Amino acid sequence: MEVLGLKPYGFKLTAFVVAGALAALGGIVHLLLTGGSTPQTTTSDFTLSLLVMVVLGGSGTRWGPMIGGILYTWADHRLGDLAGSGAVAGLPAVLRVPLSQPLFLLGVLFVAVVHLLPGGLARLPSRPAAWRRRRTGQVPPRKENGNP
């Protein structure tokens, strides 16, 4: 910023104030929707749920966390139904025990998205174009995690 002739302090302060105001607004909305503040709000389950939502949708994107929140909420409800279904109850014990745990299924979904879709679901539309450029040789393959 200083190279451009701008004072970074003002931009940092503005970013800090805007982030604090948005966090306060989010807290107010949460308080109004839940009808109060409870100790369950500060549990690790709640914090990890928010983290999973952001990672599934795609951090660093505008709509990614919202997409991740919708997917997480939908999957949480549907996987609970699947875990208690008769189809899972009829499986052998080796498969029935892990599949009867909705959090196990949600964890598998999370690991699959992180491994197969780095950047989350929000970056999925840009993937085919990148694959085409890489296949035609226009762009060299990107190094991920230090591996060529």
PDB file of C-alpha atoms in Angstrom:
ATOM      1  CA  MET A   1       0.000   0.000   0.000  1.00  0.00           C
ATOM      2  CA  GLU A   2       2.825   2.385   0.853  1.00  0.00           C
ATOM      3  CA  VAL A   3       4.423   1.737  -2.544  1.00  0.00           C
ATOM      4  CA  LEU A   4       1.209   2.970  -4.138  1.00  0.00           C
ATOM      5  CA  GLY A   5       1.384   6.107  -2.026  1.00  0.00           C
ATOM      6  CA  LEU A   6      -1.460   5.142   0.283  1.00  0.00           C
ATOM      7  CA  LYS A   7      -1.409   5.023   4.055  1.00  0.00           C
ATOM      8  CA  PRO A   8      -2.178   1.418   5.132  1.00  0.00           C
ATOM      9  CA  TYR A   9      -3.247   2.385   8.668  1.00  0.00           C
ATOM     10  CA  GLY A  10      -6.560   3.855   7.514  1.00  0.00           C
ATOM     11  CA  PHE A  11      -7.380   0.817   5.394  1.00  0.00           C
ATOM     12  CA  LYS A  12      -6.509  -1.573   8.219  1.00  0.00           C
ATOM     13  CA  LEU A  13      -8.607   0.410  10.670  1.00  0.00           C
ATOM     14  CA  THR A  14     -11.544   0.531   8.259  1.00  0.00           C
ATOM     15  CA  ALA A  15     -11.327  -3.220   7.640  1.00  0.00           C
ATOM     16  CA  PHE A  16     -11.198  -3.867  11.387  1.00  0.00           C
ATOM     17  CA  VAL A  17     -14.215  -1.639  12.091  1.00  0.00           C
ATOM     18  CA  VAL A  18     -16.268  -3.122   9.228  1.00  0.00           C
ATOM     19  CA  ALA A  19     -15.417  -6.689  10.328  1.00  0.00           C
ATOM     20  CA  GLY A  20     -16.366  -5.872  13.920  1.00  0.00           C
ATOM     21  CA  ALA A  21     -19.637  -4.287  12.820  1.00  0.00           C
ATOM     22  CA  LEU A  22     -20.524  -7.293  10.662  1.00  0.00           C
ATOM     23  CA  ALA A  23     -19.688  -9.680  13.525  1.00  0.00           C
ATOM     24  CA  ALA A  24     -21.870  -7.643  15.892  1.00  0.00           C
ATOM     25  CA  LEU A  25     -24.700  -7.638  13.351  1.00  0.00           C
ATOM     26  CA  GLY A  26     -24.361 -11.406  12.935  1.00  0.00           C
ATOM     27  CA  GLY A  27     -24.470 -11.821  16.714  1.00  0.00           C
ATOM     28  CA  ILE A  28     -27.605  -9.705  16.947  1.00  0.00           C
ATOM     29  CA  VAL A  29     -29.319 -11.717  14.211  1.00  0.00           C
ATOM     30  CA  HIS A  30     -28.307 -14.973  15.919  1.00  0.00           C
ATOM     31  CA  LEU A  31     -29.631 -13.682  19.235  1.00  0.00           C
ATOM     32  CA  LEU A  32     -32.941 -12.674  17.666  1.00  0.00           C
ATOM     33  CA  LEU A  33     -33.353 -15.986  15.826  1.00  0.00           C
ATOM     34  CA  THR A  34     -32.523 -18.212  18.797  1.00  0.00           C
ATOM     35  CA  GLY A  35     -34.359 -16.098  21.360  1.00  0.00           C
ATOM     36  CA  GLY A  36     -31.394 -15.862  23.688  1.00  0.00           C
ATOM     37  CA  SER A  37     -27.846 -16.900  24.295  1.00  0.00           C
ATOM     38  CA  THR A  38     -27.103 -20.322  25.711  1.00  0.00           C
ATOM     39  CA  PRO A  39     -23.901 -22.166  26.610  1.00  0.00           C
ATOM     40  CA  GLN A  40     -24.477 -24.454  23.605  1.00  0.00           C
ATOM     41  CA  THR A  41     -23.575 -21.519  21.357  1.00  0.00           C
ATOM     42  CA  THR A  42     -19.969 -21.707  22.515  1.00  0.00           C
ATOM     43  CA  THR A  43     -19.500 -25.469  22.236  1.00  0.00           C
ATOM     44  CA  SER A  44     -16.940 -26.983  19.945  1.00  0.00           C
ATOM     45  CA  ASP A  45     -19.731 -28.664  17.952  1.00  0.00           C
ATOM     46  CA  PHE A  46     -21.178 -25.296  16.972  1.00  0.00           C
ATOM     47  CA  THR A  47     -17.762 -23.892  16.060  1.00  0.00           C
ATOM     48  CA  LEU A  48     -16.827 -26.970  14.041  1.00  0.00           C
ATOM     49  CA  SER A  49     -20.186 -26.867  12.268  1.00  0.00           C
ATOM     50  CA  LEU A  50     -19.457 -23.321  11.128  1.00  0.00           C
ATOM     51  CA  LEU A  51     -15.969 -24.328  10.007  1.00  0.00           C
ATOM     52  CA  VAL A  52     -17.307 -27.293   8.031  1.00  0.00           C
ATOM     53  CA  MET A  53     -19.889 -25.034   6.367  1.00  0.00           C
ATOM     54  CA  VAL A  54     -17.186 -22.616   5.227  1.00  0.00           C
ATOM     55  CA  VAL A  55     -14.853 -25.343   3.962  1.00  0.00           C
ATOM     56  CA  LEU A  56     -17.618 -27.224   2.111  1.00  0.00           C
ATOM     57  CA  GLY A  57     -18.811 -24.106   0.353  1.00  0.00           C
ATOM     58  CA  GLY A  58     -15.433 -22.537  -0.230  1.00  0.00           C
ATOM     59  CA  SER A  59     -13.553 -20.077   1.908  1.00  0.00           C
ATOM     60  CA  GLY A  60     -12.527 -16.807   0.334  1.00  0.00           C
ATOM     61  CA  THR A  61     -15.626 -16.631  -1.836  1.00  0.00           C
ATOM     62  CA  ARG A  62     -18.720 -14.512  -1.428  1.00  0.00           C
ATOM     63  CA  TRP A  63     -21.374 -17.232  -1.715  1.00  0.00           C
ATOM     64  CA  GLY A  64     -19.305 -20.249  -0.664  1.00  0.00           C
ATOM     65  CA  PRO A  65     -20.106 -20.222   3.057  1.00  0.00           C
ATOM     66  CA  MET A  66     -23.805 -19.793   2.278  1.00  0.00           C
ATOM     67  CA  ILE A  67     -23.721 -22.747  -0.127  1.00  0.00           C
ATOM     68  CA  GLY A  68     -21.798 -24.738   2.486  1.00  0.00           C
ATOM     69  CA  GLY A  69     -24.329 -23.840   5.182  1.00  0.00           C
ATOM     70  CA  ILE A  70     -27.219 -24.980   3.012  1.00  0.00           C
ATOM     71  CA  LEU A  71     -25.433 -28.220   2.090  1.00  0.00           C
ATOM     72  CA  TYR A  72     -24.423 -28.897   5.700  1.00  0.00           C
ATOM     73  CA  THR A  73     -27.946 -28.323   7.029  1.00  0.00           C
ATOM     74  CA  TRP A  74     -29.502 -30.455   4.302  1.00  0.00           C
ATOM     75  CA  ALA A  75     -26.947 -33.243   4.761  1.00  0.00           C
ATOM     76  CA  ASP A  76     -27.308 -33.161   8.539  1.00  0.00           C
ATOM     77  CA  HIS A  77     -31.056 -33.754   8.299  1.00  0.00           C
ATOM     78  CA  ARG A  78     -30.942 -36.291   5.457  1.00  0.00           C
ATOM     79  CA  LEU A  79     -28.023 -38.296   6.827  1.00  0.00           C
ATOM     80  CA  GLY A  80     -29.842 -38.588  10.157  1.00  0.00           C
ATOM     81  CA  ASP A  81     -32.814 -40.064   8.295  1.00  0.00           C
ATOM     82  CA  LEU A  82     -30.549 -42.378   6.307  1.00  0.00           C
ATOM     83  CA  ALA A  83     -28.720 -43.591   9.407  1.00  0.00           C
ATOM     84  CA  GLY A  84     -31.993 -44.640  11.039  1.00  0.00           C
ATOM     85  CA  SER A  85     -33.492 -46.220   7.928  1.00  0.00           C
ATOM     86  CA  GLY A  86     -34.281 -49.879   7.461  1.00  0.00           C
ATOM     87  CA  ALA A  87     -31.819 -50.110   4.558  1.00  0.00           C
ATOM     88  CA  VAL A  88     -28.913 -49.423   6.917  1.00  0.00           C
ATOM     89  CA  ALA A  89     -30.351 -51.716   9.628  1.00  0.00           C
ATOM     90  CA  GLY A  90     -30.318 -54.640   7.181  1.00  0.00           C
ATOM     91  CA  LEU A  91     -26.602 -54.304   6.408  1.00  0.00           C
ATOM     92  CA  PRO A  92     -23.889 -56.462   7.972  1.00  0.00           C
ATOM     93  CA  ALA A  93     -22.463 -55.138  11.238  1.00  0.00           C
ATOM     94  CA  VAL A  94     -19.206 -54.039   9.565  1.00  0.00           C
ATOM     95  CA  LEU A  95     -21.144 -51.526   7.448  1.00  0.00           C
ATOM     96  CA  ARG A  96     -24.139 -50.944   9.705  1.00  0.00           C
ATOM     97  CA  VAL A  97     -22.214 -49.560  12.674  1.00  0.00           C
ATOM     98  CA  PRO A  98     -20.386 -46.700  10.887  1.00  0.00           C
ATOM     99  CA  LEU A  99     -23.305 -45.941   8.548  1.00  0.00           C
ATOM    100  CA  SER A 100     -25.698 -45.647  11.480  1.00  0.00           C
ATOM    101  CA  GLN A 101     -23.723 -42.631  12.732  1.00  0.00           C
ATOM    102  CA  PRO A 102     -24.751 -39.437  10.892  1.00  0.00           C
ATOM    103  CA  LEU A 103     -21.570 -37.637  11.962  1.00  0.00           C
ATOM    104  CA  PHE A 104     -19.466 -40.384  10.366  1.00  0.00           C
ATOM    105  CA  LEU A 105     -21.314 -39.914   7.082  1.00  0.00           C
ATOM    106  CA  LEU A 106     -20.957 -36.135   7.323  1.00  0.00           C
ATOM    107  CA  GLY A 107     -17.232 -36.546   8.009  1.00  0.00           C
ATOM    108  CA  VAL A 108     -16.835 -38.739   4.940  1.00  0.00           C
ATOM    109  CA  LEU A 109     -18.638 -36.099   2.863  1.00  0.00           C
ATOM    110  CA  PHE A 110     -16.372 -33.393   4.304  1.00  0.00           C
ATOM    111  CA  VAL A 111     -13.172 -35.329   3.562  1.00  0.00           C
ATOM    112  CA  ALA A 112     -14.377 -36.120   0.031  1.00  0.00           C
ATOM    113  CA  VAL A 113     -15.121 -32.457  -0.729  1.00  0.00           C
ATOM    114  CA  VAL A 114     -11.797 -31.289   0.711  1.00  0.00           C
ATOM    115  CA  HIS A 115      -9.873 -33.904  -1.262  1.00  0.00           C
ATOM    116  CA  LEU A 116     -11.781 -33.818  -4.554  1.00  0.00           C
ATOM    117  CA  LEU A 117     -12.808 -30.141  -4.644  1.00  0.00           C
ATOM    118  CA  PRO A 118     -10.125 -27.919  -3.134  1.00  0.00           C
ATOM    119  CA  GLY A 119     -11.652 -24.492  -2.820  1.00  0.00           C
ATOM    120  CA  GLY A 120     -15.102 -25.888  -2.043  1.00  0.00           C
ATOM    121  CA  LEU A 121     -18.286 -26.062  -4.046  1.00  0.00           C
ATOM    122  CA  ALA A 122     -18.282 -22.366  -4.947  1.00  0.00           C
ATOM    123  CA  ARG A 123     -15.213 -22.861  -7.136  1.00  0.00           C
ATOM    124  CA  LEU A 124     -16.719 -25.848  -8.925  1.00  0.00           C
ATOM    125  CA  PRO A 125     -17.948 -23.831 -11.971  1.00  0.00           C
ATOM    126  CA  SER A 126     -14.395 -22.639 -12.721  1.00  0.00           C
ATOM    127  CA  ARG A 127     -12.934 -26.153 -12.581  1.00  0.00           C
ATOM    128  CA  PRO A 128     -13.874 -27.400 -16.102  1.00  0.00           C
ATOM    129  CA  ALA A 129     -12.285 -24.350 -17.733  1.00  0.00           C
ATOM    130  CA  ALA A 130      -9.079 -24.907 -15.755  1.00  0.00           C
ATOM    131  CA  TRP A 131      -9.064 -28.591 -16.703  1.00  0.00           C
ATOM    132  CA  ARG A 132      -9.497 -27.710 -20.392  1.00  0.00           C
ATOM    133  CA  ARG A 133      -6.655 -25.164 -20.288  1.00  0.00           C
ATOM    134  CA  ARG A 134      -4.408 -27.660 -18.535  1.00  0.00           C
ATOM    135  CA  ARG A 135      -5.281 -30.428 -21.008  1.00  0.00           C
ATOM    136  CA  THR A 136      -4.610 -28.226 -24.062  1.00  0.00           C
ATOM    137  CA  GLY A 137      -1.291 -27.108 -22.615  1.00  0.00           C
ATOM    138  CA  GLN A 138      -2.136 -23.436 -22.293  1.00  0.00           C
ATOM    139  CA  VAL A 139      -1.357 -23.361 -18.582  1.00  0.00           C
ATOM    140  CA  PRO A 140       1.206 -25.565 -16.846  1.00  0.00           C
ATOM    141  CA  PRO A 141      -0.202 -27.800 -14.092  1.00  0.00           C
ATOM    142  CA  ARG A 142      -0.441 -26.086 -10.729  1.00  0.00           C
ATOM    143  CA  LYS A 143       1.758 -27.351  -7.915  1.00  0.00           C
ATOM    144  CA  GLU A 144      -0.327 -28.372  -4.916  1.00  0.00           C
ATOM    145  CA  ASN A 145       1.217 -28.993  -1.517  1.00  0.00           C
ATOM    146  CA  GLY A 146       4.720 -28.823  -2.947  1.00  0.00           C
ATOM    147  CA  ASN A 147       4.116 -31.792  -5.264  1.00  0.00           C
ATOM    148  CA  PRO A 148       4.591 -31.279  -9.025  1.00  0.00           C
TER     149      PRO A 148
END
